[in-house]
DNA sequence: CGCGGAATTGAACCGATTCAAGTAGCGTGG
DNA sequence: CCACGCTACTTGAATCGGTTCAATTCCGCG
């Protein structure tokens, strides 16, 4: 229950928890993500009722969203920012299992048995929709094509987990860091690239902070990587070569 | 597309592909796994039609079930034995991403976009039901509570993947091997414990064959582990202590 | 019996970790 | 505005652990 991730300090927890009206229908209806979840609204009036309990919540960097073992009554849709899902190992260190990117969902396990599988932290400024399980069930009952979307989400998370196993937890430190940069860069849309700290990178790649730092430094020295204002720049082909070492 | 896992040789591929009658209804109806997938059969006659195309297939050890990148038209329910899901890394080596145990499902991605995410091999004698995506969709159309079961399966696979990340890909070789033994032993029901080869263990734990062999040998020497007739015996508490090193 | 694949064991090597020290960056308060 | 302190990051040197390469043993099977 109690999670004390080594070296990670929780900073601000700002939850601009809005009243139901503010977000209930007016916002959801025009949310670009909304359409991917609730499509083909055959009977809008029913949908509105189901959507009302959805809260829009903002978290500051390092904010705790939920803990491993928590009883989750909601799942989350990430509208902006990144969320890291952390599990602690038997030895007490913590391992980042997945990075959720905007548009992704997490806490889906709440639909199965409510037991949160990870501790979820905000990485940077984060904007989520907290969707009560009840809302989902209600939509499902009304026979909205909810299930298929959810299954696709599950598969997406599974793909992400498999990627961490195959590419970020296997091979030399050079290959892992390169693999991370390739897919991180690839997934960032819009240019602004808020990225993980060295410590978070270490937790995701199963390496130490020092090794990550050294590896990045070496990449920079050899000219395949540039770092400016907390953003990385590189040529894909060069890093791709390193990733397959 | 072409997968050539380093050092892994495909042996026999025996597919006792049965005619539709043999399995169609008579077998499915009394399959203990069947009930977990298709419950509450409101209209049995419709279900029968959907279940008919389900094939029961046997694979020998090391048999290839499908390849990474294949267009899957079916998903699989494992009735007996183990299946390993393998992905190849950028450097050409292969990594075991998940071990499916009897009762588990794999190839669920066929429901999303048909593209097989892994190469699936039989580990030992394997008995699967190959369920066409069409059958699933048909059941779903008829409003059977299929979706929830499938979501639970997805979550189960996700839990498994996360476990590989957190416990089998992190920490010392001693801790990883101990963690594997703990959960492997725990999951084996019925006593007979067909287990993975050293090579497969290495692929799952992200170690080399030699390291796995050495670690197991050390466990045996120090008295925490016994190996007889390809089965491991140990006291949970002792290995649990090692797992948290 | 002898073959071949899997597993074991040894020794040298290499790369990641560990421990320790130093630097850079940033917000706070004097 | 600078000084301070905190944290994140960097860098170095020594150590440790896993890999690599090579040789040997074990075991099932024709």
PDB file of N, CA, C and O in Angstrom, chain A residues 178-202:
ATOM      1  N   UNK A 178      19.231   4.483 -27.149  1.00  0.00           N
ATOM      2  CA  UNK A 178      18.918   4.824 -28.540  1.00  0.00           C
ATOM      3  C   UNK A 178      17.486   4.426 -28.877  1.00  0.00           C
ATOM      4  O   UNK A 178      16.738   5.207 -29.477  1.00  0.00           O
ATOM      5  N   UNK A 179      17.093   3.229 -28.483  1.00  0.00           N
ATOM      6  CA  UNK A 179      15.732   2.767 -28.753  1.00  0.00           C
ATOM      7  C   UNK A 179      14.709   3.696 -28.114  1.00  0.00           C
ATOM      8  O   UNK A 179      13.695   4.037 -28.724  1.00  0.00           O
ATOM      9  N   UNK A 180      14.989   4.106 -26.896  1.00  0.00           N
ATOM     10  CA  UNK A 180      14.057   5.020 -26.232  1.00  0.00           C
ATOM     11  C   UNK A 180      13.916   6.317 -27.005  1.00  0.00           C
ATOM     12  O   UNK A 180      12.810   6.779 -27.275  1.00  0.00           O
ATOM     13  N   UNK A 181      15.046   6.901 -27.356  1.00  0.00           N
ATOM     14  CA  UNK A 181      15.019   8.185 -28.056  1.00  0.00           C
ATOM     15  C   UNK A 181      14.244   8.067 -29.358  1.00  0.00           C
ATOM     16  O   UNK A 181      13.440   8.941 -29.698  1.00  0.00           O
ATOM     17  N   UNK A 182      14.468   6.980 -30.068  1.00  0.00           N
ATOM     18  CA  UNK A 182      13.802   6.794 -31.355  1.00  0.00           C
ATOM     19  C   UNK A 182      12.293   6.812 -31.213  1.00  0.00           C
ATOM     20  O   UNK A 182      11.601   7.518 -31.932  1.00  0.00           O
ATOM     21  N   UNK A 183      11.777   6.046 -30.283  1.00  0.00           N
ATOM     22  CA  UNK A 183      10.323   5.967 -30.175  1.00  0.00           C
ATOM     23  C   UNK A 183       9.764   7.179 -29.442  1.00  0.00           C
ATOM     24  O   UNK A 183       8.655   7.613 -29.725  1.00  0.00           O
ATOM     25  N   UNK A 184      10.514   7.764 -28.553  1.00  0.00           N
ATOM     26  CA  UNK A 184      10.035   8.943 -27.842  1.00  0.00           C
ATOM     27  C   UNK A 184       9.879  10.097 -28.818  1.00  0.00           C
ATOM     28  O   UNK A 184       8.851  10.754 -28.879  1.00  0.00           O
ATOM     29  N   UNK A 185      10.913  10.282 -29.601  1.00  0.00           N
ATOM     30  CA  UNK A 185      10.900  11.350 -30.592  1.00  0.00           C
ATOM     31  C   UNK A 185       9.785  11.125 -31.597  1.00  0.00           C
ATOM     32  O   UNK A 185       9.097  12.053 -32.015  1.00  0.00           O
ATOM     33  N   UNK A 186       9.659   9.880 -31.943  1.00  0.00           N
ATOM     34  CA  UNK A 186       8.680   9.532 -32.947  1.00  0.00           C
ATOM     35  C   UNK A 186       7.271   9.869 -32.487  1.00  0.00           C
ATOM     36  O   UNK A 186       6.438  10.307 -33.264  1.00  0.00           O
ATOM     37  N   UNK A 187       7.040   9.642 -31.216  1.00  0.00           N
ATOM     38  CA  UNK A 187       5.684   9.802 -30.710  1.00  0.00           C
ATOM     39  C   UNK A 187       5.331  11.235 -30.353  1.00  0.00           C
ATOM     40  O   UNK A 187       4.172  11.569 -30.205  1.00  0.00           O
ATOM     41  N   UNK A 188       6.344  12.066 -30.209  1.00  0.00           N
ATOM     42  CA  UNK A 188       6.061  13.439 -29.817  1.00  0.00           C
ATOM     43  C   UNK A 188       5.491  14.195 -31.012  1.00  0.00           C
ATOM     44  O   UNK A 188       6.113  14.277 -32.057  1.00  0.00           O
ATOM     45  N   UNK A 189       4.321  14.716 -30.823  1.00  0.00           N
ATOM     46  CA  UNK A 189       3.715  15.490 -31.898  1.00  0.00           C
ATOM     47  C   UNK A 189       3.698  16.958 -31.490  1.00  0.00           C
ATOM     48  O   UNK A 189       3.561  17.288 -30.328  1.00  0.00           O
ATOM     49  N   UNK A 190       3.895  17.812 -32.438  1.00  0.00           N
ATOM     50  CA  UNK A 190       3.768  19.232 -32.161  1.00  0.00           C
ATOM     51  C   UNK A 190       5.073  19.915 -31.815  1.00  0.00           C
ATOM     52  O   UNK A 190       5.120  21.114 -31.677  1.00  0.00           O
ATOM     53  N   UNK A 191       6.141  19.149 -31.686  1.00  0.00           N
ATOM     54  CA  UNK A 191       7.426  19.789 -31.518  1.00  0.00           C
ATOM     55  C   UNK A 191       7.899  19.914 -30.094  1.00  0.00           C
ATOM     56  O   UNK A 191       9.012  19.550 -29.777  1.00  0.00           O
ATOM     57  N   UNK A 192       7.078  20.400 -29.210  1.00  0.00           N
ATOM     58  CA  UNK A 192       7.559  20.578 -27.838  1.00  0.00           C
ATOM     59  C   UNK A 192       7.735  19.206 -27.210  1.00  0.00           C
ATOM     60  O   UNK A 192       6.845  18.379 -27.191  1.00  0.00           O
ATOM     61  N   UNK A 193       8.907  18.985 -26.723  1.00  0.00           N
ATOM     62  CA  UNK A 193       9.280  17.651 -26.281  1.00  0.00           C
ATOM     63  C   UNK A 193       9.662  17.664 -24.814  1.00  0.00           C
ATOM     64  O   UNK A 193      10.825  17.654 -24.451  1.00  0.00           O
ATOM     65  N   UNK A 194       8.668  17.707 -23.981  1.00  0.00           N
ATOM     66  CA  UNK A 194       8.913  17.607 -22.538  1.00  0.00           C
ATOM     67  C   UNK A 194       9.374  16.188 -22.257  1.00  0.00           C
ATOM     68  O   UNK A 194       8.718  15.239 -22.618  1.00  0.00           O
ATOM     69  N   UNK A 195      10.526  16.041 -21.704  1.00  0.00           N
ATOM     70  CA  UNK A 195      10.985  14.662 -21.571  1.00  0.00           C
ATOM     71  C   UNK A 195      11.305  14.274 -20.134  1.00  0.00           C
ATOM     72  O   UNK A 195      11.249  15.071 -19.209  1.00  0.00           O
ATOM     73  N   UNK A 196      11.658  13.021 -20.017  1.00  0.00           N
ATOM     74  CA  UNK A 196      11.885  12.438 -18.701  1.00  0.00           C
ATOM     75  C   UNK A 196      13.220  12.876 -18.118  1.00  0.00           C
ATOM     76  O   UNK A 196      14.163  13.169 -18.844  1.00  0.00           O
ATOM     77  N   UNK A 197      13.302  12.862 -16.799  1.00  0.00           N
ATOM     78  CA  UNK A 197      14.568  13.128 -16.132  1.00  0.00           C
ATOM     79  C   UNK A 197      15.488  11.925 -16.304  1.00  0.00           C
ATOM     80  O   UNK A 197      15.049  10.845 -16.696  1.00  0.00           O
ATOM     81  N   UNK A 198      16.740  12.113 -15.975  1.00  0.00           N
ATOM     82  CA  UNK A 198      17.689  11.002 -16.056  1.00  0.00           C
ATOM     83  C   UNK A 198      17.244   9.861 -15.144  1.00  0.00           C
ATOM     84  O   UNK A 198      17.379   8.686 -15.482  1.00  0.00           O
ATOM     85  N   UNK A 199      16.725  10.225 -14.007  1.00  0.00           N
ATOM     86  CA  UNK A 199      16.291   9.209 -13.055  1.00  0.00           C
ATOM     87  C   UNK A 199      15.133   8.391 -13.623  1.00  0.00           C
ATOM     88  O   UNK A 199      15.084   7.163 -13.495  1.00  0.00           O
ATOM     89  N   UNK A 200      14.197   9.087 -14.266  1.00  0.00           N
ATOM     90  CA  UNK A 200      13.055   8.391 -14.846  1.00  0.00           C
ATOM     91  C   UNK A 200      13.484   7.514 -16.003  1.00  0.00           C
ATOM     92  O   UNK A 200      13.003   6.381 -16.166  1.00  0.00           O
ATOM     93  N   UNK A 201      14.409   8.035 -16.789  1.00  0.00           N
ATOM     94  CA  UNK A 201      14.945   7.232 -17.884  1.00  0.00           C
ATOM     95  C   UNK A 201      15.583   5.958 -17.363  1.00  0.00           C
ATOM     96  O   UNK A 201      15.387   4.869 -17.904  1.00  0.00           O
ATOM     97  N   UNK A 202      16.349   6.123 -16.292  1.00  0.00           N
ATOM     98  CA  UNK A 202      17.006   4.965 -15.684  1.00  0.00           C
ATOM     99  C   UNK A 202      15.963   3.940 -15.236  1.00  0.00           C
ATOM    100  O   UNK A 202      16.113   2.744 -15.471  1.00  0.00           O
TER     101      UNK A 202
END
